[in-house]
Short mmCIF file of C-alpha atoms in Angstrom, two decimals:
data_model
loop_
_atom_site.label_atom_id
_atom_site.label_comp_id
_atom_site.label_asym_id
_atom_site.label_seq_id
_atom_site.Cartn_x
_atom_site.Cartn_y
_atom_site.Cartn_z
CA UNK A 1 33.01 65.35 -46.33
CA UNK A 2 30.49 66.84 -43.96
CA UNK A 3 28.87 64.41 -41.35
CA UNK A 4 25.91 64.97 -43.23
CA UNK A 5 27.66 63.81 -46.69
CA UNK A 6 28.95 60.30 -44.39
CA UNK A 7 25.14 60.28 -43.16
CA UNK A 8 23.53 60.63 -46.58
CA UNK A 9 26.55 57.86 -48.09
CA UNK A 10 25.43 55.21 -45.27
CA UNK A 11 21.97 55.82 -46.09
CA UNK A 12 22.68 55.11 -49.95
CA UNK A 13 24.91 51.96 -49.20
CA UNK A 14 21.84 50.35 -46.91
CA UNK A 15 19.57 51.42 -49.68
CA UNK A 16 22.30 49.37 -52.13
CA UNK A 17 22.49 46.19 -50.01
CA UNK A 18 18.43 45.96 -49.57
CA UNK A 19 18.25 46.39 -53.14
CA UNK A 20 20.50 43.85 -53.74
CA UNK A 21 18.87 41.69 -51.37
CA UNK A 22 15.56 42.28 -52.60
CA UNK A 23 16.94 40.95 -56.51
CA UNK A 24 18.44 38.08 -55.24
CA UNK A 25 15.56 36.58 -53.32
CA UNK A 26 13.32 37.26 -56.32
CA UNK A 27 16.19 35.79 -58.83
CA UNK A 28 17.75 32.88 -56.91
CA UNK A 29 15.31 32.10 -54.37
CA UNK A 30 16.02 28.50 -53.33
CA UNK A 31 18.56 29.45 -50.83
CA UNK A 32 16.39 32.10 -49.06
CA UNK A 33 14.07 29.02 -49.38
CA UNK A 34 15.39 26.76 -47.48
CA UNK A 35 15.72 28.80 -43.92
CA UNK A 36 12.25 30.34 -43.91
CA UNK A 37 11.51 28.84 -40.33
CA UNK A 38 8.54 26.04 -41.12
CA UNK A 39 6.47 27.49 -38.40
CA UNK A 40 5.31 30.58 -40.74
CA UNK A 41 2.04 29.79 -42.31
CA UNK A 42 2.13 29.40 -46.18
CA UNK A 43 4.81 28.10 -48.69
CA UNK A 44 8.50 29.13 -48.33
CA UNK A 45 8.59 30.73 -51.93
CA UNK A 46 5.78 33.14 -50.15
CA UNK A 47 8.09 34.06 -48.05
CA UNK A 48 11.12 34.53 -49.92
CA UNK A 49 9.60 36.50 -52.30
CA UNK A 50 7.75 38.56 -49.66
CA UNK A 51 10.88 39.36 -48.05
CA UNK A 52 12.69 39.86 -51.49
CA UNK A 53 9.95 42.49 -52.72
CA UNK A 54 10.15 44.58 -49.08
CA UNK A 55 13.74 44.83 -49.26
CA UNK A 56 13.53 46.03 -52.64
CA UNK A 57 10.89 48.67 -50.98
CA UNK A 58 13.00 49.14 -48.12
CA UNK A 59 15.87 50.32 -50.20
CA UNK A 60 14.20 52.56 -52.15
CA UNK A 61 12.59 54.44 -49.86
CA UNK A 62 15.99 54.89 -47.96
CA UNK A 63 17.15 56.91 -51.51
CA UNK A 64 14.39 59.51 -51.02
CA UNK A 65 14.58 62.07 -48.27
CA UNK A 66 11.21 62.29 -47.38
CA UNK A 67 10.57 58.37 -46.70
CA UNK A 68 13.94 57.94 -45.41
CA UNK A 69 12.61 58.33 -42.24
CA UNK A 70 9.98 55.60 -42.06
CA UNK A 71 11.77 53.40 -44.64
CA UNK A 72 15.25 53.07 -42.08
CA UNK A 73 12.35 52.81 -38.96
CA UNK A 74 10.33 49.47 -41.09
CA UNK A 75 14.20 48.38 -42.49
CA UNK A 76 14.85 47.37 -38.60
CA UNK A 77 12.17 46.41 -38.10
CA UNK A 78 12.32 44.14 -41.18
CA UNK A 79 16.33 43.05 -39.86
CA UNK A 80 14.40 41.43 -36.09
CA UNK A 81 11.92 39.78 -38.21
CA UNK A 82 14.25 38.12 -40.09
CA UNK A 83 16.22 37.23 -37.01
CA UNK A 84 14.75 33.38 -36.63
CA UNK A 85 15.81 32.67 -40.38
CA UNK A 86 19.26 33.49 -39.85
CA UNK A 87 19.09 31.24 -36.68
CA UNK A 88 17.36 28.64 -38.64
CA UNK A 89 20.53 28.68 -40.79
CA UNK A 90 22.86 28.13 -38.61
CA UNK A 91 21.41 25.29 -36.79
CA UNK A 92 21.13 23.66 -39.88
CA UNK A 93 24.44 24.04 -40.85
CA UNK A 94 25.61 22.64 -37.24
CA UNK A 95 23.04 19.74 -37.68
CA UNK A 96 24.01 18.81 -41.56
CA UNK A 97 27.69 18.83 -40.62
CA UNK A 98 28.53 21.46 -43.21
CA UNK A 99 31.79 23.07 -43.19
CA UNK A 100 33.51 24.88 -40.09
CA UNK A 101 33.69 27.73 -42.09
CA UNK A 102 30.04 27.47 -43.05
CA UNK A 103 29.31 26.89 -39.53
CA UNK A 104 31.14 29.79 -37.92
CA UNK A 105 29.99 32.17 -41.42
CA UNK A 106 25.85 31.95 -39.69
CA UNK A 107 27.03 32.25 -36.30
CA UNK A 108 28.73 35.47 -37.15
CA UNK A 109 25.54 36.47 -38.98
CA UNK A 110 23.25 36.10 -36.11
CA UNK A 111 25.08 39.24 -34.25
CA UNK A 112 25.48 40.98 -37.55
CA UNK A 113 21.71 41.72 -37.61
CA UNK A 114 22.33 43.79 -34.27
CA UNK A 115 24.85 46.17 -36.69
CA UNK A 116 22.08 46.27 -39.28
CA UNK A 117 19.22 47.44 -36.89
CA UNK A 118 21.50 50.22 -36.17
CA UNK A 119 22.55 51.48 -39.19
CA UNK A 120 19.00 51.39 -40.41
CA UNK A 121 18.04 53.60 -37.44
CA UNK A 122 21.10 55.82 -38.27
CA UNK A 123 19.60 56.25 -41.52
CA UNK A 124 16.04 56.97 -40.05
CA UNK A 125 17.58 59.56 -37.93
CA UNK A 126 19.31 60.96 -41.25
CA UNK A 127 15.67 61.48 -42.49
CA UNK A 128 14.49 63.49 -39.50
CA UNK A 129 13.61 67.22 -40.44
#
């Protein structure tokens, strides 16, 4: 496969996580709920669903080659913002006591967002004439 074919197959498996992001905060989203930082104005659900319906947004603009572009430019964007609710998380899992596991699981999530800003500016870069 051409680095262009490995470009174009990173591009579609963002595009397949967002979009399975985006589902799951609009299906299930008590979880997503519950670490929406409380200093955003408005309900949680807002949020949540918010989120939900711009990753669904974000992933399919990274299918079409001539949003690609702009969509993998706004999807990091979108992976900072999201930043303090993934650091929300884990302090409340290290306040509530929950499982080591549970507790090591959101610290290794907090870095994880550094791997997803790149790949979504990989896949900008893909969309570049």
């Amino acid at each position: 496969m051409t680095s262009d074919g490995r470009r174009r197959t990173a591009s579609t498996t963002l595009a397949a996580l967002l979009l399975a992001a985006g589902t799951t905060h609009l299906l299930r989203p008590a979880p997503f709920d519950r670490i929406v930082p409380s200093a955003l104005p408005g309900g949680a659900r807002f949020w949540t669903l918010t989120s939900g319906v711009g990753e669904l947004l974000l992933g399919a603009g990274l299918l079409h080659p001539r949003s690609r572009r702009r969509s993998g430019e706004a999807a990091a964007l979108f992976f900072v913002a999201v930043l303090p609710a993934n650091g929300k998380m884990a302090l409340d899992a290290h306040r509530r006591g929950a499982s080591r596991a549970w507790r090591w699981g959101t610290l290794a999530r907090l870095p994880l967002q550094a791997v997803l800003v790149g790949w979504a500016l990989r896949a900008a870069e893909e969309g570049r004439p």
